[in-house]
Short mmCIF file of C-alpha atoms in Angstrom, two decimals:
data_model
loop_
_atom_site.label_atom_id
_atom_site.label_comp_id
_atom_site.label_asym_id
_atom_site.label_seq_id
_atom_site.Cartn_x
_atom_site.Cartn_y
_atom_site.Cartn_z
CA UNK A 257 12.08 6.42 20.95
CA UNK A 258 11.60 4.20 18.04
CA UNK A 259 10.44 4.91 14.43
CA UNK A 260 8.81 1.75 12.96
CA UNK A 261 8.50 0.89 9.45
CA UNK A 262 4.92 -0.80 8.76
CA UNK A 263 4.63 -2.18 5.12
CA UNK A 264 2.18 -4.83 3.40
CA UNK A 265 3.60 -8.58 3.04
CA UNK A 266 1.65 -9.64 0.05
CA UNK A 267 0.29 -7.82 -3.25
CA UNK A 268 -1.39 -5.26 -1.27
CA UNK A 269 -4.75 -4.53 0.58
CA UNK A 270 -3.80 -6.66 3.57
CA UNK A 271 -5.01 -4.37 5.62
CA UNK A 272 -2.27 -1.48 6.74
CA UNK A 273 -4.85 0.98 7.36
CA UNK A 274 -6.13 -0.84 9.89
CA UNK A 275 -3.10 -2.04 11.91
CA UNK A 276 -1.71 1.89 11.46
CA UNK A 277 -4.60 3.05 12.61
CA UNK A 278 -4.55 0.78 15.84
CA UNK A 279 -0.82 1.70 16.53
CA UNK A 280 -2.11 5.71 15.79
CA UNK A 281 -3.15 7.02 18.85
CA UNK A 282 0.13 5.43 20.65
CA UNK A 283 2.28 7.80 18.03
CA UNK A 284 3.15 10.91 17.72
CA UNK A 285 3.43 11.16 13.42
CA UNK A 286 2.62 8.71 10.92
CA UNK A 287 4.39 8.91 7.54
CA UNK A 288 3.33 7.98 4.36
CA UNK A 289 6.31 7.37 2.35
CA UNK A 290 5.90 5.88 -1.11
CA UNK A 291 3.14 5.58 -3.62
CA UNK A 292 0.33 8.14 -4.16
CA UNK A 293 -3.25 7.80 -4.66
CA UNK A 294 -3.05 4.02 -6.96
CA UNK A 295 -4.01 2.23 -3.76
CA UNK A 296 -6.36 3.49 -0.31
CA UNK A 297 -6.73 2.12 2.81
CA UNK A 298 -10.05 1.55 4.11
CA UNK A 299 -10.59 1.92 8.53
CA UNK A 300 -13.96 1.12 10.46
CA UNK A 301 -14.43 2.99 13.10
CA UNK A 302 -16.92 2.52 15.94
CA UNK A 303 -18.11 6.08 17.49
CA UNK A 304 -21.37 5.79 19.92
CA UNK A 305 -22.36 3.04 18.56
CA UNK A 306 -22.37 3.71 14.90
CA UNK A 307 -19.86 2.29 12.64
CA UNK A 308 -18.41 4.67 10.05
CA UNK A 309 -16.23 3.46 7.04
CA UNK A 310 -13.39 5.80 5.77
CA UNK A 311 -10.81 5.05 2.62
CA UNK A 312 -8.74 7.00 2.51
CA UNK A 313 -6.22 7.06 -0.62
CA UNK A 314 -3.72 9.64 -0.27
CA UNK A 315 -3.44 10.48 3.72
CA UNK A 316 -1.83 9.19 6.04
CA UNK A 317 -4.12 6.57 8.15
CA UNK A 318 -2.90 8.86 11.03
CA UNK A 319 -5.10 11.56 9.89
CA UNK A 320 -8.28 9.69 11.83
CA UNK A 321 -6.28 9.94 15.05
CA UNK A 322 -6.41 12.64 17.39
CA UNK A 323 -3.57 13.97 18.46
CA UNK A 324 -1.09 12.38 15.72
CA UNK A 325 0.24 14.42 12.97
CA UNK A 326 -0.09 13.08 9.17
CA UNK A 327 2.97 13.37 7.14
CA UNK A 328 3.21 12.91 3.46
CA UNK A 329 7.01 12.17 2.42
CA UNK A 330 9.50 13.23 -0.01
CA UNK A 331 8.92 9.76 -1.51
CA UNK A 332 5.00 10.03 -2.37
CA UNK A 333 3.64 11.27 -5.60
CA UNK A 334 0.66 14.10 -5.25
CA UNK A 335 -2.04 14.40 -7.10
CA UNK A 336 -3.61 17.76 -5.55
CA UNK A 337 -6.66 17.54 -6.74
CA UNK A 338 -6.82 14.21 -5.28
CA UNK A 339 -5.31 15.72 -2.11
CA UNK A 340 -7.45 18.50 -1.87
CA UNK A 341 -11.06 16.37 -2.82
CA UNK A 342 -10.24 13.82 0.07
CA UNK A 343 -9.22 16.70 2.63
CA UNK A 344 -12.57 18.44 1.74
CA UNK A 345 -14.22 15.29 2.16
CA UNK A 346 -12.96 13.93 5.89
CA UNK A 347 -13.64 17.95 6.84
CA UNK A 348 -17.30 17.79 5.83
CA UNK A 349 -17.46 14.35 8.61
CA UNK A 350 -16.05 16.10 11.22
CA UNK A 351 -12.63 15.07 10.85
CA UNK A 352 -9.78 17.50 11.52
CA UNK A 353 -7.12 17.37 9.01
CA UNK A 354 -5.17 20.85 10.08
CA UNK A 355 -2.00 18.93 11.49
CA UNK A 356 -1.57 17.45 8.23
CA UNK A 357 2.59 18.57 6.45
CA UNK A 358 3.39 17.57 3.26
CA UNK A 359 7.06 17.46 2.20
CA UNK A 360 8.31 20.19 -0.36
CA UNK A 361 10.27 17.36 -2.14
CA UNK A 362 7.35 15.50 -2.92
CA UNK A 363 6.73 15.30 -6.49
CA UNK A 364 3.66 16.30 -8.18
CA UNK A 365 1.30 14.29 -10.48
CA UNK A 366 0.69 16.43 -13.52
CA UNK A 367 -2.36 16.32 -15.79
CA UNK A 368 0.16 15.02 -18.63
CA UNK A 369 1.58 12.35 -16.42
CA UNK A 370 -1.87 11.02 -16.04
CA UNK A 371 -2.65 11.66 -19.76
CA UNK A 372 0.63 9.40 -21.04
CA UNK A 373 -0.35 6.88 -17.86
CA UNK A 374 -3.62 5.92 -19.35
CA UNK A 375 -2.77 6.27 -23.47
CA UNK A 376 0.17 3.62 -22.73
CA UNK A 377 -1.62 1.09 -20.98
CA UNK A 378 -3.81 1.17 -24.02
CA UNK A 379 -1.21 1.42 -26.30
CA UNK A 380 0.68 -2.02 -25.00
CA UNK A 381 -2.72 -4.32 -25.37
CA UNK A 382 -2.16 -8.00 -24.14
CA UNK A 383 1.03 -6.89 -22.50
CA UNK A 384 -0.18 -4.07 -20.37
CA UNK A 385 0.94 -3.91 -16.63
CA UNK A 386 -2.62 -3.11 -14.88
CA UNK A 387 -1.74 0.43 -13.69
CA UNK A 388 -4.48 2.29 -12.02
CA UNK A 389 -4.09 5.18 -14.96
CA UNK A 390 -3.65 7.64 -12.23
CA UNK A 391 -0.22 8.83 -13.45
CA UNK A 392 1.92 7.26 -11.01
CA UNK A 393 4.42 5.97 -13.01
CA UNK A 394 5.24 8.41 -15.70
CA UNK A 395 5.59 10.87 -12.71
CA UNK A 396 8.76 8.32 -11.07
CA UNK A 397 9.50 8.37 -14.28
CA UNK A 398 10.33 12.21 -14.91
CA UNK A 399 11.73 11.58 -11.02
CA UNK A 400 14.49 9.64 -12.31
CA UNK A 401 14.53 11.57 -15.60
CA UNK A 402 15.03 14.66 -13.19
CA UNK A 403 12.22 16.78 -15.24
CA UNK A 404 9.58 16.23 -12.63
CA UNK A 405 7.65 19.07 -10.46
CA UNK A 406 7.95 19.11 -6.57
CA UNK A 407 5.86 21.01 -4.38
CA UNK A 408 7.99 23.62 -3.85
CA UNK A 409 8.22 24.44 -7.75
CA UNK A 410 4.25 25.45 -6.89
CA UNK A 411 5.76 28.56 -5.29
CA UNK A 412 7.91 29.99 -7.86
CA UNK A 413 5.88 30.57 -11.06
CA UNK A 414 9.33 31.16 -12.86
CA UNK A 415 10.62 28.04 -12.27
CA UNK A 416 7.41 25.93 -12.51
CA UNK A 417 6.93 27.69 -15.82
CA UNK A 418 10.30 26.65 -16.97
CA UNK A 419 9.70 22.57 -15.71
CA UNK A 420 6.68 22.30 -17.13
CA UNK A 421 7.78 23.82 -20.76
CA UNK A 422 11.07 21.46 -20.48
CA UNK A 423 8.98 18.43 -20.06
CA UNK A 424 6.58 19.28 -22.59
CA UNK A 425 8.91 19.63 -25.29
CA UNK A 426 9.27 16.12 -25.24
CA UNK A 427 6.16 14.48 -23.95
CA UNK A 428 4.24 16.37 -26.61
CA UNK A 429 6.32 14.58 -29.14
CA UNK A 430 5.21 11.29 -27.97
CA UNK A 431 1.37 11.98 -27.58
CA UNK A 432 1.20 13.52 -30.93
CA UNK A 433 3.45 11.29 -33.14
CA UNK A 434 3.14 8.27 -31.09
CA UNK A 435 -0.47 8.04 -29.62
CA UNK A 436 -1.99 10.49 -31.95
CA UNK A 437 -3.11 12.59 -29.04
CA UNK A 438 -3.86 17.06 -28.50
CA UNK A 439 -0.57 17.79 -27.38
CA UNK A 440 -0.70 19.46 -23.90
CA UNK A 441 -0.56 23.22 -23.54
CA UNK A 442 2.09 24.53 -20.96
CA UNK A 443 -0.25 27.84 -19.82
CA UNK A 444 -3.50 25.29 -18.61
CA UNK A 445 -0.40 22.99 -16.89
CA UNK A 446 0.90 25.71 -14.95
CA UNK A 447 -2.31 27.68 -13.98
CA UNK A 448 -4.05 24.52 -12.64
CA UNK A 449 -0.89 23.54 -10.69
CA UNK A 450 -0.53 27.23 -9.23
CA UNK A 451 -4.51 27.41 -8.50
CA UNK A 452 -3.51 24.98 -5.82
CA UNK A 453 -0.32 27.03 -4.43
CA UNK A 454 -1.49 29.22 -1.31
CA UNK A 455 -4.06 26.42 0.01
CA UNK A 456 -0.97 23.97 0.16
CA UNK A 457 1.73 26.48 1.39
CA UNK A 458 0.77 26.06 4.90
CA UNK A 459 0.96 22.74 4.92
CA UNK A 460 4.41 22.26 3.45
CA UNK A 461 7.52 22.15 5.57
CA UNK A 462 11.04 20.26 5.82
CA UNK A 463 9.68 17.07 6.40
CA UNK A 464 13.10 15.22 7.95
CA UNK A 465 14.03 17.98 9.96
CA UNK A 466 10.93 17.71 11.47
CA UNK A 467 11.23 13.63 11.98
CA UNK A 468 14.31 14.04 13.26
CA UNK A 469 12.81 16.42 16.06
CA UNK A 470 10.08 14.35 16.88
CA UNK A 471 12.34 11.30 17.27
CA UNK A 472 15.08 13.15 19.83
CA UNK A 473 12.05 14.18 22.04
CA UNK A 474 11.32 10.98 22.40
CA UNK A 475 8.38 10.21 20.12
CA UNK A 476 7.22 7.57 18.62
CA UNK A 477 6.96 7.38 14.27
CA UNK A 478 5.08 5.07 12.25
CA UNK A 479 6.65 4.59 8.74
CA UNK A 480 3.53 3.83 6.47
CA UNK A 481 3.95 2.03 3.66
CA UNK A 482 1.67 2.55 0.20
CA UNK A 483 1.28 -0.89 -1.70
CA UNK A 484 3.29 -3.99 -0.52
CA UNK A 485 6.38 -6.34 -1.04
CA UNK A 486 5.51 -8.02 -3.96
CA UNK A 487 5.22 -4.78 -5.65
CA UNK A 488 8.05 -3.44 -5.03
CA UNK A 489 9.76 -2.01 -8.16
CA UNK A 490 13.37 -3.84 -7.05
CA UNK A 491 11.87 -6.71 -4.99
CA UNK A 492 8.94 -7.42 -6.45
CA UNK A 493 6.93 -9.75 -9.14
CA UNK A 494 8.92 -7.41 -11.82
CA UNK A 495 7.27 -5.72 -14.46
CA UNK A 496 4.02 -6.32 -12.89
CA UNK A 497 4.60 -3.90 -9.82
CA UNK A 498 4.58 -0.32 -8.60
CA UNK A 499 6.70 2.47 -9.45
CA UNK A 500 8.53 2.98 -5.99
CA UNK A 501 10.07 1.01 -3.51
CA UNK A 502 7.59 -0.36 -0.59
CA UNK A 503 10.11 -2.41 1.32
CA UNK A 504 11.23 -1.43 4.48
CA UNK A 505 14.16 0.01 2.47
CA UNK A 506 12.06 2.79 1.01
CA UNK A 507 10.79 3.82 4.31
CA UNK A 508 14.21 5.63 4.77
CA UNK A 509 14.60 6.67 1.38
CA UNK A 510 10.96 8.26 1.38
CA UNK A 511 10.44 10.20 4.39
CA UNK A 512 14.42 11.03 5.38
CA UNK A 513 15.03 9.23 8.14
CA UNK A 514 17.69 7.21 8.69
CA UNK A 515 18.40 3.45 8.85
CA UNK A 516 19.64 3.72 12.24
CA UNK A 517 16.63 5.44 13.94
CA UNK A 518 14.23 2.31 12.65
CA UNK A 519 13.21 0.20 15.62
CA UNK A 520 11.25 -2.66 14.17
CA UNK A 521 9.70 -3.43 11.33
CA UNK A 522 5.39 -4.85 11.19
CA UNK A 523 4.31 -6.11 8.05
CA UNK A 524 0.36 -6.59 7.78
CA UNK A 525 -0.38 -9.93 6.09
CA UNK A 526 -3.58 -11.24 5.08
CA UNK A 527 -5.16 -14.92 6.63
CA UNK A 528 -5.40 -15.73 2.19
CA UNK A 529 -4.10 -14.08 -0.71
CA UNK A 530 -5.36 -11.13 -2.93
CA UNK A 531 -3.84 -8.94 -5.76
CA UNK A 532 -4.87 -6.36 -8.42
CA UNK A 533 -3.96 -5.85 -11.44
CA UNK A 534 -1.90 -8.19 -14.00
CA UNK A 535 0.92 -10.94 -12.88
CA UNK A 536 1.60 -14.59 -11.47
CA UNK A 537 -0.61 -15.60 -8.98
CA UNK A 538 0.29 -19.38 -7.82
CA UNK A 539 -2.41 -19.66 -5.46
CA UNK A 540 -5.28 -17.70 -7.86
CA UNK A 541 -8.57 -19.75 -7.40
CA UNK A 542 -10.58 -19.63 -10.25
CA UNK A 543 -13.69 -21.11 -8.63
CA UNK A 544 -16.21 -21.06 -6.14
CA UNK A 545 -13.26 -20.83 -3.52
CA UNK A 546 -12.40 -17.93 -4.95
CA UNK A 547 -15.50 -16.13 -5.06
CA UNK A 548 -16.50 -17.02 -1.57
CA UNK A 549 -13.25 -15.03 -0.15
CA UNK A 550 -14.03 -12.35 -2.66
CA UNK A 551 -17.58 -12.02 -1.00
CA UNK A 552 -16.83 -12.75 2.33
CA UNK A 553 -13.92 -10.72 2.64
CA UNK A 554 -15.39 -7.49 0.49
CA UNK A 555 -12.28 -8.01 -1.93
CA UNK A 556 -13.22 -5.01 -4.14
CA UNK A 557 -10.17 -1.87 -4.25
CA UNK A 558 -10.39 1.37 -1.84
CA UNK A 559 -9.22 3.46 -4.48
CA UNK A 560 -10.49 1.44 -8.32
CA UNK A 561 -13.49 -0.42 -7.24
CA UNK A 562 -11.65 -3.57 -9.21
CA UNK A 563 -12.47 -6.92 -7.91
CA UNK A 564 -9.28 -8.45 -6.11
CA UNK A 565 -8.18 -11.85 -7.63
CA UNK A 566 -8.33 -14.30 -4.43
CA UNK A 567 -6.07 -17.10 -3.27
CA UNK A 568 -4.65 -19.49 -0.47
CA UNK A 569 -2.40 -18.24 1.37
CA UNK A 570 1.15 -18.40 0.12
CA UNK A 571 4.01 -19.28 3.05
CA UNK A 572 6.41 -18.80 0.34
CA UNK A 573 5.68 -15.13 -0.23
CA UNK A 574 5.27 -14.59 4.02
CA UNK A 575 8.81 -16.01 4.22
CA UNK A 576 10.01 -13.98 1.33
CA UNK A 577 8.61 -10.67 2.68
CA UNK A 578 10.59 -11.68 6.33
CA UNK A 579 13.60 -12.08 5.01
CA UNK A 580 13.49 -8.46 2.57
CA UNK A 581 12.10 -6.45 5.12
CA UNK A 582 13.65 -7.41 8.13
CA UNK A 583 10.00 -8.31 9.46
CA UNK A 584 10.25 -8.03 13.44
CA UNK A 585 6.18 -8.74 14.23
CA UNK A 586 3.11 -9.35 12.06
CA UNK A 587 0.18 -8.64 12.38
CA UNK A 588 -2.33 -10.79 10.66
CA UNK A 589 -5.66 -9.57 8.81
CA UNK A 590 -8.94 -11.35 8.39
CA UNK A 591 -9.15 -14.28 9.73
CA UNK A 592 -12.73 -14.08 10.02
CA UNK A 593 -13.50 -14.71 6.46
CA UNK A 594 -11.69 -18.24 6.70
CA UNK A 595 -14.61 -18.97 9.31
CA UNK A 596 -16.87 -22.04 7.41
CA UNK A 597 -14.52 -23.31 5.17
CA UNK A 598 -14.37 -27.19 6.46
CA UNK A 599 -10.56 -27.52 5.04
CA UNK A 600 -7.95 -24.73 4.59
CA UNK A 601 -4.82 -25.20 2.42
CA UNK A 602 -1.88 -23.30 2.68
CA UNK A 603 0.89 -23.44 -0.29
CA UNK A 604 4.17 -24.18 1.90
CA UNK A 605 6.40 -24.70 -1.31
CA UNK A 606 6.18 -24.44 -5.07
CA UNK A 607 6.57 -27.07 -7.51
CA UNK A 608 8.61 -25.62 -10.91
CA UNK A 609 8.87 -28.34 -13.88
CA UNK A 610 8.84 -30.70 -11.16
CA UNK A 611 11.40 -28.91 -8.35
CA UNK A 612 10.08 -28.23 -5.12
CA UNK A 613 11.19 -24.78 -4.49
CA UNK A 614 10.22 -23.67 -0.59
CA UNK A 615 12.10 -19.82 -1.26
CA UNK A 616 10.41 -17.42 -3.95
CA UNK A 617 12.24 -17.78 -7.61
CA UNK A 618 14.57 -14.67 -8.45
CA UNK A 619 13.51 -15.81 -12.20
CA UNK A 620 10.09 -14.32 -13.44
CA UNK A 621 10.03 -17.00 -15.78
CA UNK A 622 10.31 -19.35 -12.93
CA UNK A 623 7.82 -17.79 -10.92
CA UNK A 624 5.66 -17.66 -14.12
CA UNK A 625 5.78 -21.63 -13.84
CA UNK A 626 5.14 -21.87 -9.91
CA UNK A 627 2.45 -24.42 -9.05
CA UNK A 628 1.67 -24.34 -5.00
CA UNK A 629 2.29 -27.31 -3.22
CA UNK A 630 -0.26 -27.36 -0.35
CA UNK A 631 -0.61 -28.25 2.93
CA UNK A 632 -4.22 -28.56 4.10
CA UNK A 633 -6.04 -27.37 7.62
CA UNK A 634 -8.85 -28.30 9.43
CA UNK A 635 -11.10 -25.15 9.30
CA UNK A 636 -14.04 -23.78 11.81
CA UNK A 637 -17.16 -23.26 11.76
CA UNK A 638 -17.33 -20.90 14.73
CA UNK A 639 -18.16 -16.90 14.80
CA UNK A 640 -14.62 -15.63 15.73
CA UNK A 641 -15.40 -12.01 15.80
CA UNK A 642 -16.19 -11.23 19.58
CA UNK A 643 -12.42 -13.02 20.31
CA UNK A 644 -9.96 -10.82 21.88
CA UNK A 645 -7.61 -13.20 22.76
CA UNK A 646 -5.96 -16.21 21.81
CA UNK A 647 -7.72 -18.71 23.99
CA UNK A 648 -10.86 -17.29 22.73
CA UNK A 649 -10.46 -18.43 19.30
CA UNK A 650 -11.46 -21.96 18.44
CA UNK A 651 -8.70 -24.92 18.48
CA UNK A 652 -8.45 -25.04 14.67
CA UNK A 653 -8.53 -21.61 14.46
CA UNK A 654 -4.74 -21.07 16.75
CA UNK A 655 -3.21 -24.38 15.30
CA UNK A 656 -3.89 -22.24 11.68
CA UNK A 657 -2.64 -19.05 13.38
CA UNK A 658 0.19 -21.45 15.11
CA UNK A 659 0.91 -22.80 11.73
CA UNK A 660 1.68 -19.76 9.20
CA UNK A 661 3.53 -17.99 12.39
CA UNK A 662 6.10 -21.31 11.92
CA UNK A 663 5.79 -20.79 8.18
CA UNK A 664 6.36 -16.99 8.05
CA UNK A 665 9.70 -17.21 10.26
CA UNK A 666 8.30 -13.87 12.67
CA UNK A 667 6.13 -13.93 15.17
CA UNK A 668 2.42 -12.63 14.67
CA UNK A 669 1.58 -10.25 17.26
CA UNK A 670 -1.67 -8.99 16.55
CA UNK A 671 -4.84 -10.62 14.72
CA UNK A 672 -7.54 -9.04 12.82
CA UNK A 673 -11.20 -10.93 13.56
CA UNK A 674 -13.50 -7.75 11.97
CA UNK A 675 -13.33 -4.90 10.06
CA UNK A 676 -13.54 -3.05 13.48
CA UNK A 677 -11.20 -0.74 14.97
CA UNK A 678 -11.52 -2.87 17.83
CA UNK A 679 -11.81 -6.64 16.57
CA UNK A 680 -8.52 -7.32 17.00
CA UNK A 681 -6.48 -9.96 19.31
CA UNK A 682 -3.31 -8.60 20.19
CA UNK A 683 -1.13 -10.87 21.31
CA UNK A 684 1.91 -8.90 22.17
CA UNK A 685 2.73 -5.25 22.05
CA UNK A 686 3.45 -3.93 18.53
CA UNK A 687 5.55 -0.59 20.73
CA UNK A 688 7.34 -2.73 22.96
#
């Protein structure tokens, strides 16, 4: 059986929580495999009736499903308190979260990690990245720097004792002599990380070994990806992108399993564009446009509360995120919020210093320049949210659908209409 890699095709916040949550109860395990807690997920759920709203920023969306175990990979970075606080929370609604295993590889967000995250971005003014200040990237950074703390260093006070002094000789260098900061002292490091030790031992285990079981009895994995394509640290709109690789690439990387188990590949794109956080945008609106698809389509972040900046959607980037991700099916996110808007352009190529470009620049100077060059729709006016299939959408409404599915070179399988667990058209089956 199949493990499938589901990643975002835009800057984020298309909508993966959703679309994992709708393939969750088909699967066995869903895997989160990259990021940490710098971006959520938010799912609507209808239960007798009443409509309840989770965001979730660390989990796994599989931790709303009954029956699927939540897996946090090697790849993610942990901030336990973070962990802990959202565990606590979906307990005191009802939710179980006992299945939930966390890899021992995983590396840990550390107080100072969050500390340098937050003086830096200060530090570099004008030219600052937009980081969520949650320590994400200094902790990749002592990753690669091989001075980070895993889980498993949470069980041997010895050796977390030892980490955390190594790194501190250094990092208390910078914040002192650089940023003029308290330097950080090892003893409150260590005794907050090990106040966290035999509430998480339970939950920790060899992650791939126990993919690899899952997948020879025949289940079915979902390979969640945190952020999105354009923010991927290799592929991305470099430097103005996460700290981990959220391609289908990173999927194997990030949770162990290998290339050759991966089935197919969703990506979750939105109907327009959105990012956070600092970067070209070639289809930004600046106006009333904008705003409308900001307040229609609740464009405010799970995790920061930061208003998304709001655009067209881009062909350019859909095609770019087919061809590095190997996208087999997409599904695609609110269309709903295009509903009123009496004409609907789509950028299908970029104009840069007068050179129509129809593939996305490797150059970030390049893409710095990008102006779209649109194509334009007729829109509708029509409520769209009761549709549940494709011949229940209005005319204009398929012929855009028909449209970006050309554009995007992969076929879009399913289509979000609603916030709603269940206001979705799916047009062919993600598992087949």
């Amino acid at each position: 059986m199949p493990a499938i890699v589901l990643v975002g095709a835009q800057w984020g916040d298309e909508g993966k929580g959703k679309a994992t949550d709708l393939l969750g109860s088909r699967v066995e395990a869903v895997v989160k495999f990259n990021g940490g807690n710098n971006a959520g997920h938010t799912i609507v759920i209808d239960t007798a009736g009443q409509r309840e709203k989770y965001a979730l920023h660390l989990l796994p969306s599989g931790i709303l499903s009954p029956g699927c175990t939540p897996i946090i990979g090697n790849g993610v970075v942990i901030d336990l308190e973070v962990l802990f606080s959202e565990i606590d929370g979906l307990e005191a609604r009802g939710v179980d979260t006992s299945k939930l295993v966390v890899s021992g590889a995983a590396h840990v967000i550390t107080p100072y990690n969050r500390t340098l995250d937050k003086v830096t971005e200060r530090y570099l003014g004008s030219r600052k990245i937009g980081t969520t200040g949650r320590g994400i990237g200094p902790t990749y950074a002592d990753k690669m720097s091989r001075v980070g703390i895993r889980i498993q260093d949470l069980f041997d006070e010895k050796i977390l004792r030892a980490k955390v002094s190594g790194a501190l000789e250094f990092k208390n260098q910078v914040l002192v002599k650089v940023y003029n900061r308290r330097a950080v002292e090892v003893d409150a490091v260590v005794d907050e990380l090990l106040g966290y030790a035999e509430r998480l031992r339970p939950m920790v285990a060899d992650t791939p070994l126990l993919l690899e079981q899952l997948l020879d009895a025949g289940r079915t994995v979902i390979l969640e990806a945190g952020q999105a394509t354009l923010l991927d640290v290799d592929h991305g709109t470099y430097p103005f992108v996460t700290s981990s690789n959220a391609t289908a690439g990173g999927a194997c990387t990030g949770s162990g399993i290998p290339p050759t188990r991966i089935s197919s590949v969703i990506a979750v794109i939105k109907a327009y564009t959105t990012r956070v956080g600092e970067g070209p945008f070639p289809t930004e609106l600046l106006d009333a446009d904008g705003e409308r698809l900001r307040d229609v389509g609740a464009e405010f972040g799970t995790t920061t509360g930061r208003p998304r900046r709001c655009g067209w959607f881009d062909a350019v980037i859909g095609r770019y995120a087919t061809r590095i991700n190997g996208v087999t099916d997409f599904v695609l996110t609110k269309l709903d919020v295009l509903t009123g808007i009496e004409q609907i352009p789509v950028c299908v190529a970029y104009d840069i210093d007068g050179v129509r470009h129809n593939e996305l620049p490797s150059s970030q100077g390049d893409f710095a320049r990008a102006t779209p060059i649109y194509e334009v729709f007729p829109g509708w006016s029509e409520d769209i949210s009761k549709a549940r299939t494709l011949e229940d959408l209005p005319e204009n409404a398929r012929r855009y659908v028909a449209a970006l599915e050309q554009m995007i070179k992969a076929p879009i399988s399913a289509i979000g209409v609603g916030p709603g667990r269940d206001e979705t058209i799916a047009v062919r089956d993600l598992l087949r």
